[in-house]
Short mmCIF file of C-alpha atoms in Angstrom, two decimals:
data_model
loop_
_atom_site.label_atom_id
_atom_site.label_comp_id
_atom_site.label_asym_id
_atom_site.label_seq_id
_atom_site.Cartn_x
_atom_site.Cartn_y
_atom_site.Cartn_z
CA MET V 1 -0.43 0.19 0.51
CA ILE V 2 0.90 2.94 -0.92
CA MET V 3 1.13 6.13 1.64
CA GLU V 4 0.61 9.62 0.30
CA SER V 5 3.48 12.06 1.18
CA ARG V 6 2.49 14.59 4.02
CA LEU V 7 4.01 18.24 4.33
CA ALA V 8 4.31 19.89 7.47
CA VAL V 9 2.63 22.87 7.73
CA ARG V 10 5.17 25.17 9.34
CA PRO V 11 7.85 25.24 7.45
CA LEU V 12 5.55 25.39 4.22
CA LEU V 13 4.61 28.86 6.63
CA ALA V 14 7.87 29.83 7.37
CA ASP V 15 9.00 29.48 3.32
CA ALA V 16 5.50 31.42 2.49
CA ARG V 17 6.82 34.18 5.15
CA SER V 18 10.09 34.66 3.70
CA ARG V 19 8.55 35.21 0.36
CA LEU V 20 6.20 37.07 0.90
CA GLN V 21 8.75 39.48 2.99
CA GLU V 22 11.08 40.15 0.60
CA ALA V 23 8.33 40.79 -1.92
CA GLY V 24 8.09 43.56 0.28
CA ILE V 25 4.75 42.87 1.46
CA GLU V 26 3.91 44.29 4.89
CA SER V 27 1.28 41.73 6.99
CA VAL V 28 3.38 38.25 5.96
CA ASP V 29 1.53 36.21 8.73
CA ALA V 30 -1.49 37.27 8.25
CA ASP V 31 -1.30 37.00 4.15
CA ALA V 32 0.36 33.86 4.48
CA TRP V 33 -2.36 32.05 6.81
CA ALA V 34 -5.29 33.63 5.08
CA LEU V 35 -3.96 31.62 1.89
CA LEU V 36 -2.82 28.44 3.04
CA GLN V 37 -6.89 28.42 4.57
CA ALA V 38 -7.49 29.43 0.72
CA ALA V 39 -6.03 26.58 -0.25
CA THR V 40 -6.28 24.21 1.90
CA GLY V 41 -10.24 25.09 2.68
CA ARG V 42 -9.85 24.88 6.60
CA SER V 43 -9.24 26.59 9.41
CA ARG V 44 -6.58 28.05 10.81
CA THR V 45 -7.49 25.70 13.84
CA GLU V 46 -7.52 22.42 12.16
CA LEU V 47 -4.04 23.80 10.08
CA MET V 48 -2.65 23.98 13.69
CA ILE V 49 -4.05 20.67 15.40
CA ALA V 50 -3.05 18.28 12.07
CA ASP V 51 0.06 20.57 10.94
CA ASP V 52 0.47 18.82 7.91
CA LEU V 53 -1.06 18.78 3.86
CA SER V 54 -0.58 16.96 1.06
CA ALA V 55 0.90 17.16 -1.87
CA GLU V 56 -1.59 19.02 -3.78
CA GLN V 57 -2.72 21.14 -1.08
CA ALA V 58 1.01 22.08 -0.76
CA ASP V 59 1.31 23.18 -4.48
CA ASP V 60 -1.68 25.03 -4.28
CA PHE V 61 -0.45 27.28 -1.69
CA ALA V 62 2.67 27.71 -3.69
CA THR V 63 0.93 29.20 -6.16
CA LEU V 64 -0.79 31.39 -4.16
CA VAL V 65 1.78 32.35 -2.96
CA ALA V 66 3.30 33.62 -5.82
CA ARG V 67 0.28 35.59 -7.01
CA ARG V 68 0.64 37.57 -3.43
CA VAL V 69 4.64 37.99 -4.48
CA ALA V 70 3.54 39.37 -7.91
CA ARG V 71 1.45 42.25 -5.67
CA GLU V 72 -1.66 40.55 -6.86
CA PRO V 73 -4.25 42.15 -3.55
CA LEU V 74 -5.16 39.22 -1.30
CA GLN V 75 -8.59 39.65 -1.54
CA HIS V 76 -8.70 38.98 -5.09
CA ILE V 77 -6.58 35.73 -4.79
CA THR V 78 -9.08 34.77 -1.43
CA GLY V 79 -12.55 36.42 -3.09
CA VAL V 80 -13.39 37.56 -0.38
CA ALA V 81 -12.94 40.92 2.06
CA TYR V 82 -13.69 41.98 5.72
CA PHE V 83 -15.11 45.17 6.52
CA ARG V 84 -16.30 46.04 10.28
CA HIS V 85 -18.62 43.46 11.08
CA VAL V 86 -19.78 41.45 7.40
CA GLN V 87 -17.92 39.55 4.65
CA LEU V 88 -17.74 40.76 0.44
CA GLU V 89 -17.09 39.11 -2.07
CA VAL V 90 -14.77 40.53 -4.63
CA GLY V 91 -12.47 40.74 -7.35
CA PRO V 92 -11.31 42.08 -11.12
CA GLY V 93 -13.12 45.24 -11.62
CA VAL V 94 -14.00 46.80 -7.74
CA PHE V 95 -12.35 48.43 -5.00
CA VAL V 96 -11.16 46.24 -2.41
CA PRO V 97 -12.42 47.86 0.68
CA ARG V 98 -10.29 49.46 2.86
CA PRO V 99 -10.15 49.37 7.19
CA GLU V 100 -9.53 53.30 7.09
CA THR V 101 -13.11 53.33 6.11
CA GLU V 102 -14.52 51.65 8.80
CA VAL V 103 -14.13 54.70 11.51
CA MET V 104 -16.17 56.78 8.57
CA THR V 105 -18.99 54.39 8.05
CA GLY V 106 -18.66 54.03 12.05
CA TRP V 107 -19.35 57.69 12.52
CA VAL V 108 -22.54 57.72 9.87
CA ILE V 109 -23.48 55.09 12.08
CA ASP V 110 -23.71 57.04 15.09
CA ARG V 111 -25.53 59.58 13.57
CA LEU V 112 -28.09 57.37 11.88
CA ARG V 113 -29.11 56.43 15.37
CA GLU V 114 -29.34 59.68 16.59
CA VAL V 115 -32.39 60.14 14.52
CA PRO V 116 -35.60 60.63 16.33
CA ASP V 117 -38.88 59.07 15.77
CA ARG V 118 -38.51 57.95 12.30
CA THR V 119 -36.54 55.94 9.92
CA PRO V 120 -33.88 57.02 9.16
CA VAL V 121 -32.58 57.66 5.10
CA VAL V 122 -29.08 57.26 4.16
CA VAL V 123 -27.05 57.26 0.49
CA ASP V 124 -24.31 56.03 0.12
CA LEU V 125 -22.54 57.22 -2.88
CA CYS V 126 -19.64 55.37 -5.07
CA THR V 127 -21.01 52.47 -3.10
CA GLY V 128 -18.58 50.15 -4.80
CA SER V 129 -18.62 46.70 -3.47
CA GLY V 130 -21.73 47.61 -1.05
CA ALA V 131 -19.44 47.76 2.05
CA ILE V 132 -20.21 50.70 3.39
CA ALA V 133 -24.03 49.64 2.53
CA ARG V 134 -23.31 45.96 3.55
CA ALA V 135 -22.19 47.32 7.46
CA LEU V 136 -24.87 49.82 7.40
CA ALA V 137 -27.80 46.96 6.84
CA ASP V 138 -26.19 44.70 9.19
CA GLU V 139 -25.89 46.84 11.81
CA LEU V 140 -28.95 49.23 11.58
CA PRO V 141 -31.13 47.00 9.48
CA GLY V 142 -34.47 49.55 10.17
CA ALA V 143 -32.62 52.03 8.19
CA ASP V 144 -33.56 52.57 4.60
CA ILE V 145 -30.51 52.91 2.46
CA HIS V 146 -30.00 53.57 -1.23
CA ALA V 147 -26.62 53.14 -3.47
CA VAL V 148 -25.16 53.82 -6.54
CA GLU V 149 -22.03 53.09 -8.60
CA LEU V 150 -20.95 54.31 -11.51
CA SER V 151 -19.64 51.02 -12.66
CA GLU V 152 -21.70 48.35 -14.23
CA GLN V 153 -18.57 45.83 -13.17
CA ALA V 154 -18.17 47.30 -9.75
CA ALA V 155 -22.26 47.03 -8.91
CA HIS V 156 -22.11 43.47 -10.33
CA TRP V 157 -20.57 42.76 -7.17
CA ALA V 158 -22.40 45.16 -4.87
CA ALA V 159 -25.50 43.32 -5.68
CA LYS V 160 -24.02 40.16 -4.69
CA ASN V 161 -22.97 41.80 -1.70
CA LEU V 162 -26.09 43.29 -1.20
CA ALA V 163 -28.53 41.12 -1.99
CA GLY V 164 -31.42 39.90 0.54
CA THR V 165 -30.49 43.29 2.81
CA GLY V 166 -33.14 45.51 1.47
CA VAL V 167 -30.38 47.87 -0.31
CA GLU V 168 -31.18 49.94 -3.39
CA LEU V 169 -28.85 49.65 -5.60
CA ARG V 170 -29.24 51.73 -8.84
CA VAL V 171 -26.30 52.11 -11.51
CA GLY V 172 -25.80 55.49 -12.69
CA ASP V 173 -23.68 58.62 -12.27
CA MET V 174 -23.22 59.85 -8.52
CA ALA V 175 -23.91 63.14 -9.75
CA GLU V 176 -27.73 62.83 -11.09
CA ALA V 177 -28.03 59.86 -8.41
CA PHE V 178 -31.59 59.80 -6.58
CA THR V 179 -33.02 62.89 -7.17
CA ASP V 180 -36.56 61.48 -6.63
CA LEU V 181 -34.90 61.39 -2.29
CA ASP V 182 -33.92 64.98 -2.75
CA GLY V 183 -34.29 66.70 0.70
CA THR V 184 -35.46 63.57 2.30
CA VAL V 185 -32.36 61.93 3.22
CA ASP V 186 -30.21 62.26 7.02
CA VAL V 187 -27.53 61.00 5.85
CA VAL V 188 -25.48 60.98 2.23
CA VAL V 189 -21.55 59.26 2.85
CA CYS V 190 -19.32 58.80 0.01
CA ASN V 191 -15.56 57.21 -0.06
CA PRO V 192 -14.90 59.10 -4.09
CA PRO V 193 -12.20 58.35 -6.00
CA TYR V 194 -9.59 60.73 -4.50
CA VAL V 195 -5.97 60.07 -5.84
CA PRO V 196 -4.57 62.88 -7.83
CA LEU V 197 -3.58 61.82 -11.68
CA LEU V 198 -0.16 63.40 -10.49
CA ALA V 199 0.36 60.71 -7.83
CA TRP V 200 0.07 58.01 -10.20
CA GLU V 201 3.38 56.02 -9.24
CA SER V 202 3.02 56.51 -5.62
CA VAL V 203 0.04 54.54 -5.21
CA GLN V 204 0.50 50.74 -3.68
CA VAL V 205 1.05 48.57 -6.35
CA GLU V 206 -2.16 46.83 -5.59
CA ALA V 207 -4.45 49.44 -5.65
CA ARG V 208 -3.05 50.97 -8.87
CA ASP V 209 -2.35 47.95 -11.20
CA HIS V 210 -5.47 45.54 -10.15
CA ASP V 211 -8.59 48.30 -8.38
CA PRO V 212 -10.28 49.89 -11.07
CA GLU V 213 -8.55 52.98 -11.93
CA LEU V 214 -12.76 54.99 -11.79
CA ALA V 215 -12.50 53.84 -8.38
CA LEU V 216 -8.73 55.77 -7.64
CA PHE V 217 -8.03 58.68 -10.02
CA SER V 218 -10.22 62.21 -10.05
CA GLY V 219 -8.33 65.20 -11.67
CA ASP V 220 -4.80 66.24 -11.14
CA ASP V 221 -5.64 67.45 -7.80
CA GLY V 222 -7.58 64.63 -7.01
CA LEU V 223 -10.57 66.38 -6.17
CA ASP V 224 -12.90 66.70 -8.45
CA ALA V 225 -15.15 63.91 -7.46
CA ILE V 226 -15.70 65.38 -4.08
CA ALA V 227 -16.72 69.02 -5.06
CA VAL V 228 -19.34 67.73 -7.79
CA LEU V 229 -19.85 65.56 -4.08
CA THR V 230 -20.92 69.22 -1.77
CA ARG V 231 -23.45 69.54 -4.84
CA VAL V 232 -25.18 66.23 -4.63
CA ALA V 233 -25.30 66.03 -0.89
CA ALA V 234 -26.45 69.44 -0.42
CA ARG V 235 -29.36 68.78 -2.98
CA LEU V 236 -29.82 65.03 -1.14
CA LEU V 237 -29.69 66.24 2.58
CA ARG V 238 -32.48 67.62 4.73
CA PRO V 239 -32.16 70.15 7.08
CA ASP V 240 -29.63 69.37 9.74
CA GLY V 241 -28.91 66.21 7.84
CA TRP V 242 -24.68 65.07 7.58
CA VAL V 243 -22.56 64.41 5.21
CA ALA V 244 -19.11 61.93 5.15
CA CYS V 245 -16.20 61.60 2.36
CA GLU V 246 -13.06 60.36 2.45
CA HIS V 247 -10.60 61.38 1.30
CA ALA V 248 -6.74 61.11 0.76
CA GLU V 249 -4.14 62.32 3.56
CA VAL V 250 -2.75 65.29 2.39
CA GLN V 251 -6.38 66.53 1.71
CA SER V 252 -7.37 66.90 4.76
CA GLU V 253 -7.24 70.97 4.51
CA ALA V 254 -8.66 71.24 0.59
CA VAL V 255 -11.66 68.94 1.31
CA PRO V 256 -13.02 70.73 4.12
CA ALA V 257 -12.61 74.16 2.06
CA LEU V 258 -14.05 72.74 -0.34
CA PHE V 259 -17.30 72.47 1.86
CA ALA V 260 -17.07 75.54 3.36
CA ARG V 261 -16.53 76.61 -0.20
CA HIS V 262 -20.53 75.77 -1.09
CA GLY V 263 -21.35 77.98 1.48
CA GLY V 264 -24.57 75.87 2.37
CA TYR V 265 -22.51 73.25 4.93
CA ARG V 266 -21.75 74.45 8.80
CA GLN V 267 -20.05 71.94 11.91
CA ILE V 268 -17.46 70.90 8.89
CA ARG V 269 -14.53 68.55 11.31
CA ASP V 270 -11.86 66.57 9.51
CA HIS V 271 -11.41 63.38 11.40
CA ARG V 272 -8.93 60.82 11.25
CA ASP V 273 -8.57 56.85 11.31
CA LEU V 274 -7.37 54.26 12.58
CA SER V 275 -3.61 55.01 12.20
CA ASP V 276 -4.84 58.41 13.20
CA ARG V 277 -4.04 59.66 9.53
CA PRO V 278 -6.30 61.94 8.49
CA ARG V 279 -8.91 60.57 6.88
CA PHE V 280 -12.20 61.60 6.10
CA THR V 281 -14.69 65.00 6.39
CA THR V 282 -18.46 64.92 7.74
CA ALA V 283 -20.39 68.57 7.58
CA ARG V 284 -24.12 69.30 8.32
CA LEU V 285 -26.15 71.06 5.79
CA ALA V 286 -27.61 74.74 7.48
CA GLY V 287 -30.52 74.39 9.04
CA ALA V 288 -34.21 76.02 7.69
CA GLY V 289 -33.10 79.07 9.44
CA GLY V 290 -29.64 79.06 7.65
CA THR V 291 -27.75 78.25 10.67
#
């Protein structure tokens, strides 16, 4: 009887970590484990207890590690991304959600919970994978949630992630989106494209080579979409409604200035992310009396 050869997990993981580190990847341990789980279909606990792989599983693991070494996003390789308390399907054609956006989403949830005695209404512009809208539906199941995405490819992923949540998803340009909701929305949230075209070479390889350009770049200074957002949010929001907009670290002064220049907002404030970096701006539409 021929016994199938088995390979120990720990040396394979050590080799994977070394290769990932040489490729310039920061989260080598987390990535190595995630790739091993994807290659074997087994949990981390199961792998630690068994501590062995078949030759076929080891080959599959090596193939996935090679893809990551080539700087393909981990989420594209595994097919999943995690955002707050939800798991999302992602792949080519859609922006991979980042942990930095979770703080802004938490801020939005807090504002929606403050809406008194009625169903809160929220619009997620540039929804991409549907990450923000899905998280809102998960944590605020009674909210009236609407989302829009310009890219049909990205909207395909959003439709998968928002199926069964009750979120209304539309495909189209945020500039003309949801005119039927004008003046009725409590919070508008947006993670728009904001990378300056001039900063193309400085963008992380995984994002630059795999995230869609439509989700990354927005004019020479990266502010084109955000300038549109200031007008769209003012149209959608009810008096005293809130808007939250993610931005690049270097735009912590420029984005609040855009909202101030609009003239219809007050309580304009910039916020920091999990790494204590400037990450998103919030503003409140002036009330009925202009205050």
